[in-house]
Coordinates of C-alpha atoms and ligand atoms in Angstrom, one line a residue:
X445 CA 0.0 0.0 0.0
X446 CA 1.1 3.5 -0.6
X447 CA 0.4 6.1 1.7
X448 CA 0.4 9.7 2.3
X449 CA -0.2 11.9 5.2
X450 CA -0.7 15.8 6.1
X451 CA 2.8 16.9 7.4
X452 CA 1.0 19.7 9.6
X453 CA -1.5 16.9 11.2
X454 CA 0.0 13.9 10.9
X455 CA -3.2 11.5 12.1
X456 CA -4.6 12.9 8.5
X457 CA -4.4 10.4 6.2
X458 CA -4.4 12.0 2.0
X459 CA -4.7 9.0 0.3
X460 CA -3.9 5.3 0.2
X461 CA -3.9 3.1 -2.7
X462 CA -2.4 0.2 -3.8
X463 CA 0.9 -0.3 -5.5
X464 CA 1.2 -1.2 -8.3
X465 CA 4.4 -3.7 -8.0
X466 CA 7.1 -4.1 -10.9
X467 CA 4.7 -5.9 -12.9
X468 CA 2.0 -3.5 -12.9
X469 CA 5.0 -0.8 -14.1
X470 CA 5.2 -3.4 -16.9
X471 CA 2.0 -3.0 -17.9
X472 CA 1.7 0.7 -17.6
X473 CA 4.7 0.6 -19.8
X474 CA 2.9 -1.8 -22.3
X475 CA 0.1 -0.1 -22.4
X476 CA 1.0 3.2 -23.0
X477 CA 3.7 2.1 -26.1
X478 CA 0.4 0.8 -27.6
X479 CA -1.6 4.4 -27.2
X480 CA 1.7 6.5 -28.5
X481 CA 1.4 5.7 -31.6
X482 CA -2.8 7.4 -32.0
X483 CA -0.8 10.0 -29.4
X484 CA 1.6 11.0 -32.4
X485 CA -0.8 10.5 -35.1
X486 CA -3.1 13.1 -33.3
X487 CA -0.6 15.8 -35.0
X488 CA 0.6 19.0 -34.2
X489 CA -2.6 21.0 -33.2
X490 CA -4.3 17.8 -32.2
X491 CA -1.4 17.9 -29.3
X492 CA -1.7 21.2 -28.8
X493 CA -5.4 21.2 -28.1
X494 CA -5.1 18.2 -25.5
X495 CA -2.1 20.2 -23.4
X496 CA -4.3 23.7 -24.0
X497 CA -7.3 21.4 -22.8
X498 CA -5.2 20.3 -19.6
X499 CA -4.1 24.0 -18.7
X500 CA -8.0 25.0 -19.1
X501 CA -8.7 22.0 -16.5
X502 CA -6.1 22.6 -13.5
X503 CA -6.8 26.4 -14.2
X504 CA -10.6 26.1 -13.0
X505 CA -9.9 23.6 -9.9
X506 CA -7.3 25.9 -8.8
X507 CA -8.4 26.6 -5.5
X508 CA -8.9 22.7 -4.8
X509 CA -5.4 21.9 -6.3
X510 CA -3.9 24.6 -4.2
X511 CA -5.0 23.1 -0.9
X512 CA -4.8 19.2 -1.7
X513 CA -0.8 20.7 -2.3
X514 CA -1.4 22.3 1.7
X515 CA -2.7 19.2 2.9
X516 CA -0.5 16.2 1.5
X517 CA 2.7 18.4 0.7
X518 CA 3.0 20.6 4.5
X519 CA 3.3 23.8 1.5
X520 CA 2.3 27.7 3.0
X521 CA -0.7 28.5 0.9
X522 CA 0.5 31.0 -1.1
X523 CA 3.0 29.0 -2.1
X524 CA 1.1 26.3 -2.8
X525 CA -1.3 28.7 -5.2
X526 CA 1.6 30.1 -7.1
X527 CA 2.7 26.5 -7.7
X528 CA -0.6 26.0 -9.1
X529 CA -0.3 29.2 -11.4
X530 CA 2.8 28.2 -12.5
X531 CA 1.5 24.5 -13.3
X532 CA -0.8 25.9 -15.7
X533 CA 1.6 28.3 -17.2
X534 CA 3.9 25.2 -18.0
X535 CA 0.9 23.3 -19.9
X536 CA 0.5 26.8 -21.9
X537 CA 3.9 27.5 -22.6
X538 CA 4.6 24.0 -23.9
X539 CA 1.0 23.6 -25.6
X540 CA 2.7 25.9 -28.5
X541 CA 5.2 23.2 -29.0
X542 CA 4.0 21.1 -31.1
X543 CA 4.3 23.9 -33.9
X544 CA 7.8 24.4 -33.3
X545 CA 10.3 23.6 -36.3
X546 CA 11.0 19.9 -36.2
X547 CA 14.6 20.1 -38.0
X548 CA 16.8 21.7 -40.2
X549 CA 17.4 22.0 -43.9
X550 CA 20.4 21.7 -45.4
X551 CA 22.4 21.9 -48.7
X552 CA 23.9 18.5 -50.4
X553 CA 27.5 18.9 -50.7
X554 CA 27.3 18.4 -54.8
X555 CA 24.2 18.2 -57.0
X556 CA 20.6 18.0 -56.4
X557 CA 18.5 17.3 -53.6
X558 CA 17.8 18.0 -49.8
X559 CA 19.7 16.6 -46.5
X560 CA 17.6 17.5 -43.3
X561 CA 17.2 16.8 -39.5
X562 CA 14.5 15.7 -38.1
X563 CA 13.5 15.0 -34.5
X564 CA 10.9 12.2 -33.5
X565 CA 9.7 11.2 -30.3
X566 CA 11.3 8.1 -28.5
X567 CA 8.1 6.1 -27.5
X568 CA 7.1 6.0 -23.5
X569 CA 9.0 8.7 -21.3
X570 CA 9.7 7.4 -17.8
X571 CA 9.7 10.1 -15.2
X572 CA 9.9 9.7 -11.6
X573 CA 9.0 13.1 -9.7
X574 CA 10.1 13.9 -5.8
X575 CA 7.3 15.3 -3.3
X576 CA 8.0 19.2 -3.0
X577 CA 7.0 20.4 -6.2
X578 CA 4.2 18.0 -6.6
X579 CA 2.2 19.6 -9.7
X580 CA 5.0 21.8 -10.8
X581 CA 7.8 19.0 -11.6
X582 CA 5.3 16.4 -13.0
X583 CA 4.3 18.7 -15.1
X584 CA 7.8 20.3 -16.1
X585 CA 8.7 16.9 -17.7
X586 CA 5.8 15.3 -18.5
X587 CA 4.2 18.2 -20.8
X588 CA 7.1 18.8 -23.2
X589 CA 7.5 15.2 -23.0
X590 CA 4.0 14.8 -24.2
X591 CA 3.8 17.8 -26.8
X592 CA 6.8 16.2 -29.0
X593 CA 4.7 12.6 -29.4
X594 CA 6.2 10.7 -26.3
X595 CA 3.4 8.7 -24.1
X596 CA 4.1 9.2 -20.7
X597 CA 4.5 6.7 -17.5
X598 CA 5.2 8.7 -14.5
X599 CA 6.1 7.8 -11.1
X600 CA 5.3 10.9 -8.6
X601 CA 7.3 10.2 -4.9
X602 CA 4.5 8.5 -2.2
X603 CA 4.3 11.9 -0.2
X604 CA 3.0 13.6 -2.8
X605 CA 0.8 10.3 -4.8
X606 CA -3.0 12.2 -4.2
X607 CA -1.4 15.2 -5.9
X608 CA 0.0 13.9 -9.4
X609 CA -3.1 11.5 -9.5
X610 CA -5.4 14.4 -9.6
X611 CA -3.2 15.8 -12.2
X612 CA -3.7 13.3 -14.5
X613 CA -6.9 12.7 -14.0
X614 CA -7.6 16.6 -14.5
X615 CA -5.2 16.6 -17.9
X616 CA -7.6 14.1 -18.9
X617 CA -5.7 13.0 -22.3
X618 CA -6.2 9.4 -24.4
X619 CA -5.9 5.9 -22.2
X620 CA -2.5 5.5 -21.9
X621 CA -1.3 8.5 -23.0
X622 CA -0.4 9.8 -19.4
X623 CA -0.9 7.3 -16.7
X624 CA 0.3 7.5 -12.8
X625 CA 1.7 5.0 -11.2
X626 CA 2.1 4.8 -7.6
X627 CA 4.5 3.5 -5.7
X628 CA 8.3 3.8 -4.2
X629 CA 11.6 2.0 -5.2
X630 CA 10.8 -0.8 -6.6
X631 CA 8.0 1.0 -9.0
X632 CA 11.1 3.5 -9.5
X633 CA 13.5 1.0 -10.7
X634 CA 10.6 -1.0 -12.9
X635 CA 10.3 2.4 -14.8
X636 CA 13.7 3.1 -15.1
X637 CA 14.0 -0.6 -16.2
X638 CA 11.5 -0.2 -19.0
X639 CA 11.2 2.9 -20.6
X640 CA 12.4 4.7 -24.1
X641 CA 13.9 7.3 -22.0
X642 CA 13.7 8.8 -18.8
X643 CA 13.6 12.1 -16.3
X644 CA 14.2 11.8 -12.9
X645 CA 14.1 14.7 -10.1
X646 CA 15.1 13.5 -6.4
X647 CA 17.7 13.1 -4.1
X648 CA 21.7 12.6 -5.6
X649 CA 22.1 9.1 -4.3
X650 CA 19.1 7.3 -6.0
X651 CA 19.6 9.4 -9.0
X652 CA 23.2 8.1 -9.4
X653 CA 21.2 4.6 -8.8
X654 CA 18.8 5.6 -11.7
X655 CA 21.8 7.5 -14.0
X656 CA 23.7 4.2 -13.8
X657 CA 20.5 1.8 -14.6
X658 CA 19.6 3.8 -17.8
X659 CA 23.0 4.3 -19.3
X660 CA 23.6 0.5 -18.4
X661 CA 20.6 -0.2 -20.7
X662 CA 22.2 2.6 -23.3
X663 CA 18.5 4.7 -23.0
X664 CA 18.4 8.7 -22.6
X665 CA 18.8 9.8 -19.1
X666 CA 18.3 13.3 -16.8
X667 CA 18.6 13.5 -13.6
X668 CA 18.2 16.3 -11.4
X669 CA 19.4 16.0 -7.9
X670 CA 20.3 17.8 -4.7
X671 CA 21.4 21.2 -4.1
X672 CA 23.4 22.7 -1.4
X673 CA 23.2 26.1 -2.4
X674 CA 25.6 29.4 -1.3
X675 CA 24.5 32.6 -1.1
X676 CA 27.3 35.2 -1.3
X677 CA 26.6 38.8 0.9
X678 CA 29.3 41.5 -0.1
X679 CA 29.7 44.5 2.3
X680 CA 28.3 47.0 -0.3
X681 CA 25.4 44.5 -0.7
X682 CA 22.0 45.9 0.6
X683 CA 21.8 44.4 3.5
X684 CA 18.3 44.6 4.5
X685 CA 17.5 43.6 1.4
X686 CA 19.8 40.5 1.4
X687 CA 18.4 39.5 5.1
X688 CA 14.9 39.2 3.7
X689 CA 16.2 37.3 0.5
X690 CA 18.3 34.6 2.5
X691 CA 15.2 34.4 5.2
X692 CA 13.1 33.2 2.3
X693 CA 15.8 30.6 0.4
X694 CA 16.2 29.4 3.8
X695 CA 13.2 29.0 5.2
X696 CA 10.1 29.2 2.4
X697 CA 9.0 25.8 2.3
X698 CA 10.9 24.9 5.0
X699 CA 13.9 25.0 3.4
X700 CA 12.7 22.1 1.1
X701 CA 13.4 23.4 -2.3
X702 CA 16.5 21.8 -4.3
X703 CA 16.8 25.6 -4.7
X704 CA 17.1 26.8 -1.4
X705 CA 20.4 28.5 0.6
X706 CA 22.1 26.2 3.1
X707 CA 25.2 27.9 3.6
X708 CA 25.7 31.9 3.6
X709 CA 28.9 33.3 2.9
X710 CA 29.8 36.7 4.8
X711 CA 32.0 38.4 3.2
X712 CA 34.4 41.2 5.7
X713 CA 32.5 43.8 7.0
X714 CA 29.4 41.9 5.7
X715 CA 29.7 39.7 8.7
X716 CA 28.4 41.2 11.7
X717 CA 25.3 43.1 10.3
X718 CA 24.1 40.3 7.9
X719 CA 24.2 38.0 11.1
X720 CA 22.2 40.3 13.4
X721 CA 19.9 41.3 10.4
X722 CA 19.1 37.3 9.2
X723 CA 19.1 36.4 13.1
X724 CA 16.1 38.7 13.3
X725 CA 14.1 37.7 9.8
X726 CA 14.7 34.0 10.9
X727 CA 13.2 34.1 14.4
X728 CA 10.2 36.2 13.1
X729 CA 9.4 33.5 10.8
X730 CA 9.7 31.0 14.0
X731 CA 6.0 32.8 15.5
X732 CA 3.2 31.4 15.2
X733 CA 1.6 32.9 11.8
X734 CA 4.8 32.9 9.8
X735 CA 5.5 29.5 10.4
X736 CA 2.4 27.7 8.3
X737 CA 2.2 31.1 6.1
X738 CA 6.0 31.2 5.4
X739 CA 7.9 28.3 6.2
X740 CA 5.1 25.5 6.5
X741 CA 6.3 21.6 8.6
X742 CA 8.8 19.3 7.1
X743 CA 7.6 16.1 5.2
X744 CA 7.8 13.9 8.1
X745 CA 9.3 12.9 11.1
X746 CA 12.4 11.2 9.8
X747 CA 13.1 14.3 8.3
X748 CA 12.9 16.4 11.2
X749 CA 14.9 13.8 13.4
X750 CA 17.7 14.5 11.1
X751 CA 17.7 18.2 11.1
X752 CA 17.3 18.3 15.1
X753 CA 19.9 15.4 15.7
X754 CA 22.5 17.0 13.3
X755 CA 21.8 20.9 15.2
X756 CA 22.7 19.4 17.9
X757 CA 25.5 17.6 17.2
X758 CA 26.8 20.9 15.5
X759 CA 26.1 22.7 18.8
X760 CA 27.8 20.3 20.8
X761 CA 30.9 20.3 18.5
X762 CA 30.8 24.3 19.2
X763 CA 28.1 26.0 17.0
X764 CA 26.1 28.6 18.0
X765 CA 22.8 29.1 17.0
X766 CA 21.9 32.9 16.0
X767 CA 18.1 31.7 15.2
X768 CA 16.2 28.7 15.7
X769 CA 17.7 25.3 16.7
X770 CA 14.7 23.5 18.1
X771 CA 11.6 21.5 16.9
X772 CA 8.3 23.4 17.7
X773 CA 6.3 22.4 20.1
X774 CA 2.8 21.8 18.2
X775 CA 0.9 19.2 15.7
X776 CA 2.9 18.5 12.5
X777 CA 6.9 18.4 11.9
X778 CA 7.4 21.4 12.5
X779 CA 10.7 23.1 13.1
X780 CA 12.2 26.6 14.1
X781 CA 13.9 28.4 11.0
X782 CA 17.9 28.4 12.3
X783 CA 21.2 30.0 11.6
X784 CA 24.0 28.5 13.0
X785 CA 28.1 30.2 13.4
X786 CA 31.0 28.1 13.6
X787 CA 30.2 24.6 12.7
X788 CA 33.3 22.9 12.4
X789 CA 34.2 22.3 8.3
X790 CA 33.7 18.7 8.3
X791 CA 30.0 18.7 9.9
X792 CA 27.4 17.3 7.4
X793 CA 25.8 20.4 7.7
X794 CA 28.3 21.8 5.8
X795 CA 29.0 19.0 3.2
X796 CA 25.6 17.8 2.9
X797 CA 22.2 18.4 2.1
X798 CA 19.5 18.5 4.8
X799 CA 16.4 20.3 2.7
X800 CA 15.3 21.6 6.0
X801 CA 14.9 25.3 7.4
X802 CA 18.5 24.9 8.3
X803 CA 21.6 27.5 7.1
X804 CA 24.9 27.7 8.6
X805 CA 27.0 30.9 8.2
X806 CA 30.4 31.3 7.3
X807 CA 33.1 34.2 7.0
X808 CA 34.9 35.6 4.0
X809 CA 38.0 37.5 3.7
X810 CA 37.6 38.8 0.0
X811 CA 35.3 37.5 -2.9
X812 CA 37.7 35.2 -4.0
X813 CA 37.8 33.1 -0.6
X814 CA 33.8 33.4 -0.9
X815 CA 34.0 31.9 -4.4
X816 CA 36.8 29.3 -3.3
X817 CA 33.6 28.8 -0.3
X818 CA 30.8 28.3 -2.4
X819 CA 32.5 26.3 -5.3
X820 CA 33.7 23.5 -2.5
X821 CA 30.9 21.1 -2.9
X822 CA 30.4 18.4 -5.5
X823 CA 26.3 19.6 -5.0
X824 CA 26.4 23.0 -7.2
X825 CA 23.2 23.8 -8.3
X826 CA 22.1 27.4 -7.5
X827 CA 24.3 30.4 -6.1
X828 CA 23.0 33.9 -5.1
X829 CA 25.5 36.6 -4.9
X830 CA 24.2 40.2 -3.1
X831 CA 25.8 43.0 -4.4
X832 CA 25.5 46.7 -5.8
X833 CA 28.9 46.3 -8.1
X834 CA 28.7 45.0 -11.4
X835 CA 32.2 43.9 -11.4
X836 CA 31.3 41.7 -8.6
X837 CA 28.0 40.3 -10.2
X838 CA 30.4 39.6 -13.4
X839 CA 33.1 37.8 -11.7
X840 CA 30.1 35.5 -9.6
X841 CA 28.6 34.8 -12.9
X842 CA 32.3 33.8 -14.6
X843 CA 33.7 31.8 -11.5
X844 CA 30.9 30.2 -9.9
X845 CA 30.2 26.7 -10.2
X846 CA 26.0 26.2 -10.4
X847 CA 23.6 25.8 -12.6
X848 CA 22.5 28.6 -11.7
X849 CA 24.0 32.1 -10.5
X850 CA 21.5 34.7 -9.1
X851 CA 21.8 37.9 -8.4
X852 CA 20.5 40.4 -5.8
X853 CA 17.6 37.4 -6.0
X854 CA 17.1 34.0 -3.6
X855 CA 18.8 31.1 -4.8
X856 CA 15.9 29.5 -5.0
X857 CA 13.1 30.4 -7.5
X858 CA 13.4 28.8 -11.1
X859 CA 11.9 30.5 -14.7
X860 CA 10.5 27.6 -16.6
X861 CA 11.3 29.0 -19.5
X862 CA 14.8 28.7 -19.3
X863 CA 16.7 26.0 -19.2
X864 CA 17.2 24.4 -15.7
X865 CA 20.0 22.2 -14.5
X866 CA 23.1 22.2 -11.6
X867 CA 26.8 21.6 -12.3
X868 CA 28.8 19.2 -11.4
X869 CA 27.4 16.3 -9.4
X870 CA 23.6 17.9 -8.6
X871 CA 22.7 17.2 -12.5
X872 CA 23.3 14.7 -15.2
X873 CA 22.6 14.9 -19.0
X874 CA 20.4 17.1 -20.9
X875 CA 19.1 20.3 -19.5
X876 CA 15.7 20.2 -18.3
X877 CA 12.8 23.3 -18.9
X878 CA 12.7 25.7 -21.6
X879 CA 13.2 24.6 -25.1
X880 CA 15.8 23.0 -24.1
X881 CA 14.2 19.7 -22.9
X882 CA 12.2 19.3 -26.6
X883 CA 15.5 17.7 -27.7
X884 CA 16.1 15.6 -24.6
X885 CA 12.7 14.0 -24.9
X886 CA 13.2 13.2 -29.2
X887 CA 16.0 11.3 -31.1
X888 CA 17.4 13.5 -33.9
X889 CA 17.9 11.5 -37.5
X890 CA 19.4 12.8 -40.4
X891 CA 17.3 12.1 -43.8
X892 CA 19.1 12.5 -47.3
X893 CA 16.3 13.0 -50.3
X894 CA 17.7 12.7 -53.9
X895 CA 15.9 13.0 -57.1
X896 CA 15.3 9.4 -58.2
X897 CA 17.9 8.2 -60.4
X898 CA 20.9 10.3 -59.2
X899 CA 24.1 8.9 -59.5
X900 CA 26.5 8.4 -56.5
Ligands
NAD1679 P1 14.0 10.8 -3.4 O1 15.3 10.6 -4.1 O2 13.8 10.1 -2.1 O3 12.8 10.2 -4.4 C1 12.7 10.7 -5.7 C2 11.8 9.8 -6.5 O4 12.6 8.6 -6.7 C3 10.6 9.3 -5.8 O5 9.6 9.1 -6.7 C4 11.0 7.9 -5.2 O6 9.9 7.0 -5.0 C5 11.9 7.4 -6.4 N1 12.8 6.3 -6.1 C6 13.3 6.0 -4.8 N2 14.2 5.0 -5.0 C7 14.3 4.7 -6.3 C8 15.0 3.7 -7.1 N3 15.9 2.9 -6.5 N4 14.8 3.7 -8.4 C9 14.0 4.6 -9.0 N5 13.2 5.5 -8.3 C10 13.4 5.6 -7.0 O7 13.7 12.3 -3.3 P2 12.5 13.1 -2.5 O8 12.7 12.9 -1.0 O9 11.2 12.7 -3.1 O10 12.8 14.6 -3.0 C11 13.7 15.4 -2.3 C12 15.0 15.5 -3.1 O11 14.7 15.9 -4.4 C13 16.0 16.5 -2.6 O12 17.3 15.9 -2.6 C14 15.9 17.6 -3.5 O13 17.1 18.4 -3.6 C15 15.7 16.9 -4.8 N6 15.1 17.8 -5.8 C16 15.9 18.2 -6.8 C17 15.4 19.1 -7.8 C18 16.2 19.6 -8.9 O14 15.6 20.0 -9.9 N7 17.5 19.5 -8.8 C19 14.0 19.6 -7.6 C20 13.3 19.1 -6.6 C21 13.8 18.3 -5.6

C-alpha cells in the first residue's frame, strides 16, 4: 500500500492506494507504447489542443489543487497557489510546441537534392517526480515530453501520490497516453528498467542509482538532484534587502526546495550586520503565523529527526545558533527556521544536504575566498551573490560553479522557460525546462532525399 499523510496533522491520512508492483509498471509501460502511436498520429494542433485542454482543467480547480498541495505536501498557501499558477503556465507554454520547427534543412555537398534533420519522439517517457514540487515538476517533464509525441509513465514520490493523480486525472488526455503509477523504489526502478527514456528529479544518491540503470541499458537519461546552495553577501550589498532574501531561500517551504540556501557566505564587514539582520528575519518567521504562512512543517518525522539530531550535534561540536535550533512544540513536523556560526568544516551540515529550514554561516575574507567557499561542494546547483557592483555580479557569474548564478535574488526560485540544471554532481545529462528539454525528450535523425535516379 502506498500512503500519504498531512505533514502539519500527521493523524490525517491524504490517500492510500495500492501499488502497483514491478509488474503493474510493466503494464503501464505496455500499455502506454500501444496508445503513443494514436498519441503521435493526433498531429501538431491535435497535441496542442489536448495540453491547451489540460491547462484549461487545472486552471478552474485551482483553488482545490492549491489546498490538496497544503494538505498532502506541508506547503504555505500562497506557495502552494503560485505552484498551481505556474502548473498551468507550463501546460500553456509548452501547448505551443508542437508547432515548433522539427529540424533543419540543409544543402547537399554536390548536386541536387535536400539533406535534413528531423526529431521524432522516442516512445514512453519514464519520469519519476520527488514530493515538494508535486504539480510543478510532473508537469515540467511530463508536458514537453508529451507535446513532442512521447506517451508518458510517470512515477510521482508517495508523499505527494494524491497530488499527481489528480493531475492526471484533471489533464484528462487518451488511455495511456499519461498514466500514474504509484508506488516507491521498486516501482522507481521498474520504470527506469523499462522505458524509451527517462527524467528523474530527487535526491543525488538514488539518482546516481537511476543514471547508472539507464545508461547501463544505453537509453536517454536526466537526472536532477540535490542542491546545497551558497548565497554570497558583499559589504556594499543591501543588507536589509539581502536578510529578507536569505530568510526566504532558507526558510520558504521549509527549506525544502532543491533551490534553497544552506550555507551563507559573509563576506568582511558583511559579517556582523548580515548575522544580526538574518538572526532577526529568521526568528520572526519562527512565530506562530509565519510558520504555516512562510515556512510551513517538514515532510515527516524522519526528516525532522535529522535536522534536530544534526543541530545538535553541530552545537555540541561548538556552534552557536543565532536563530532557531529546536523542533516546535505543536501538531505536524514542524521546526524553528535556524542559523547557526562556527560549525566545524567537516559537519554534514556543511557537506551535505538537509532540505530543511537549516543555514549555517560562514566568513569571508575577500570574494575570492567566498567563491573558493561556495564552489567546495560536489552539490552546485544554485548560487546567489548580493551586491551593488557590477564587477562583482560579473566575476560570480564567470567563477561560480552552479547551474544557476542569481543575483541580488534568492537562490531558490526557477523560470520555466529557461533552461534548468546544476553543475557538477547535482545534475546529469540534458538540461531540463525551456526549449531545451524538446531535444532531450526526441531522437534527432538525419534524412538524405535525392531525385530518383541520381548517381553516387
Ligand atoms: P528521493 O530521491 O527520495 O525520491 C525521488 C523519487 O525517486 C521518488 O519518486 C522515489 O519514490 C523514487 N525512487 C526511490 N528509490 C528509487 C529507485 N531505486 N529507483 C527509481 N526511483 C526511486 O527524493 P525526494 O525525497 O522525493 O525529494 C527530495 C529530493 O529531491 C532532494 O534531494 C531535492 O534536492 C531533490 N530535488 C531536486 C530538484 C532539482 O531540480 N535538482 C528539484 C526538486 C527536488
Amino acid at each position: 500500500m502506498i500512503t500519504s499523510y498531512n505533514p502539519a496533522d500527521p493523524a490525517d491520512l491524504v490517500v492510500e492506494v495500492e501499488s502497483p508492483g514491478a509488474a503493474g509498471v510493466t503494464a503501464a509501460i505496455e500499455k502506454a507504447r500501444a496508445a503513443q502511436a494514436g498519441w503521435r498520429a493526433l498531429g501538431a494542433a491535435g497535441r496542442s489542443a489536448a495540453l491547451t485542454r489540460a491547462a484549461a482543467a487545472i486552471e478552474a480547480h485551482a483553488d482545490e489543487l492549491t489546498e490538496l498541495i497544503v494538505r498532502e505536501v506541508g506547503k504555505p498557501v500562497a506557495e502552494a497557489r503560485g505552484e498551481v499558477g505556474r502548473t498551468v503556465s507550463i501546460w500553456r507554454y509548452y501547448a505551443q510546441a508542437p508547432f515548433a520547427p522539427s529540424g533543419e534543412v540543409h544543402e547537399p555537398a554536390a548536386g541536387e537534392g535536400l539533406l535534413l534533420t528531423r526529431r521524432r519522439p522516442y516512445g514512453v517517457a519514464g519520469l519519476v517526480t520527488p514530493w515538494n514540487f508535486p504539480l510543478a515538476i510532473p508537469t515540467w517533464k511530463a508536458a514537453p515530453a508529451l507535446a513532442v509525441g512521447n506517451a508518458v509513465v510517470l512515477k510521482p514520490a508517495p508523499e505527494a501520490t494524491a497530488c499527481a493523480l489528480r493531475l492526471a486525472e484533471l489533464a484528462d488526455l487518451p488511455e495511456g497516453v499519461l498514466t500514474i503509477v504509484p508506488g516507491g523504489a521498486e516501482e522507481g526502478a521498474a520504470l527506469v528498467a523499462g522505458a524509451d527514456v527517462i527524467s528523474f528529479t530527487g535526491s543525488t544518491g538514488v539518482g546516481r542509482a537511476v543514471v547508472a540503470a539507464a545508461t547501463g541499458r544505453g537509453v536517454p537519461v536526466q537526472a536532477e538532484m540535490g542542491g546545497l546552495n551558497a548565497a554570497i553577501v558583499l559589504p556594499d550589498a543591501d543588507i536589509a534587502q539581502a536578510a529578507a532574501h536569505l530568510a526566504a531561500a532558507i526558510a520558504g517551504y521549509a527549506g525544502q526546495k532543491c533551490t534553497a540556501t544552506s550555507r551563507v557566505i559573509a563576506v568582511g564587514d558583511a559579517y556582523e550586520p548580515l548575522a544580526a539582520a538574518l538572526a532577526e528575519a529568521l526568528t520572526a518567521i519562527a512565530a506562530p503565523g509565519p510558520i504555516t504562512e512562510v515556512c510551513g512543517p517538514v515532510i515527516n518525522e524522519p526528516a525532522l529527526e535529522r535536522l534536530t539530531t544534526a543541530i545538535d550535534s553541530a552545537v555540541g561540536a561548538g556552534a552557536t545558533a543565532l536563530a532557531g535550533g529546536h523542533r516546535i512544540d505543536r501538531d505536524g513536523w514542524f521546526i524553528e527556521p535556524t542559523l547557526l556560526e562556527q560549525v566545524p568544516a567537516e559537519h554534514p551540515l556543511r557537506t551535505e544536504e538537509f532540505f530543511g529550514p537549516v543555514a549555517v554561516l560562514l566568513p569571508a575574507a575577500d570574494l575570492e575566498e567566498a567563491i573558493a567557499v561556495a564552489n567546495d561542494t560536489a552539490q552546485s546547483l544554485s548560487t546567489s551573490v548580493h551586491s551593488r557592483d557590477l564587477d562583482t555580479a560579473l566575476a560570480a557569474a564567470d567563477r561560480l560553479d552552479a547551474g544557476m548564478v542569481r543575483v541580488n535574488a534568492p537562490s531558490s526560485g526557477v523560470d520555466f522557460h529557461l533552461p534548468f540544471s546544476g553543475a557538477k554532481g547535482a545534475g546529469y545529462g540534458a538540461r531540463e525546462q525551456g526549449q531545451a528539454v524538446l531535444d532531450f525528450f526526441t531522437a534527432q535523425r538525419t534524412v538524405t532525399l535525392l531525385p530518383a535516379g541520381t548517381a553516387r
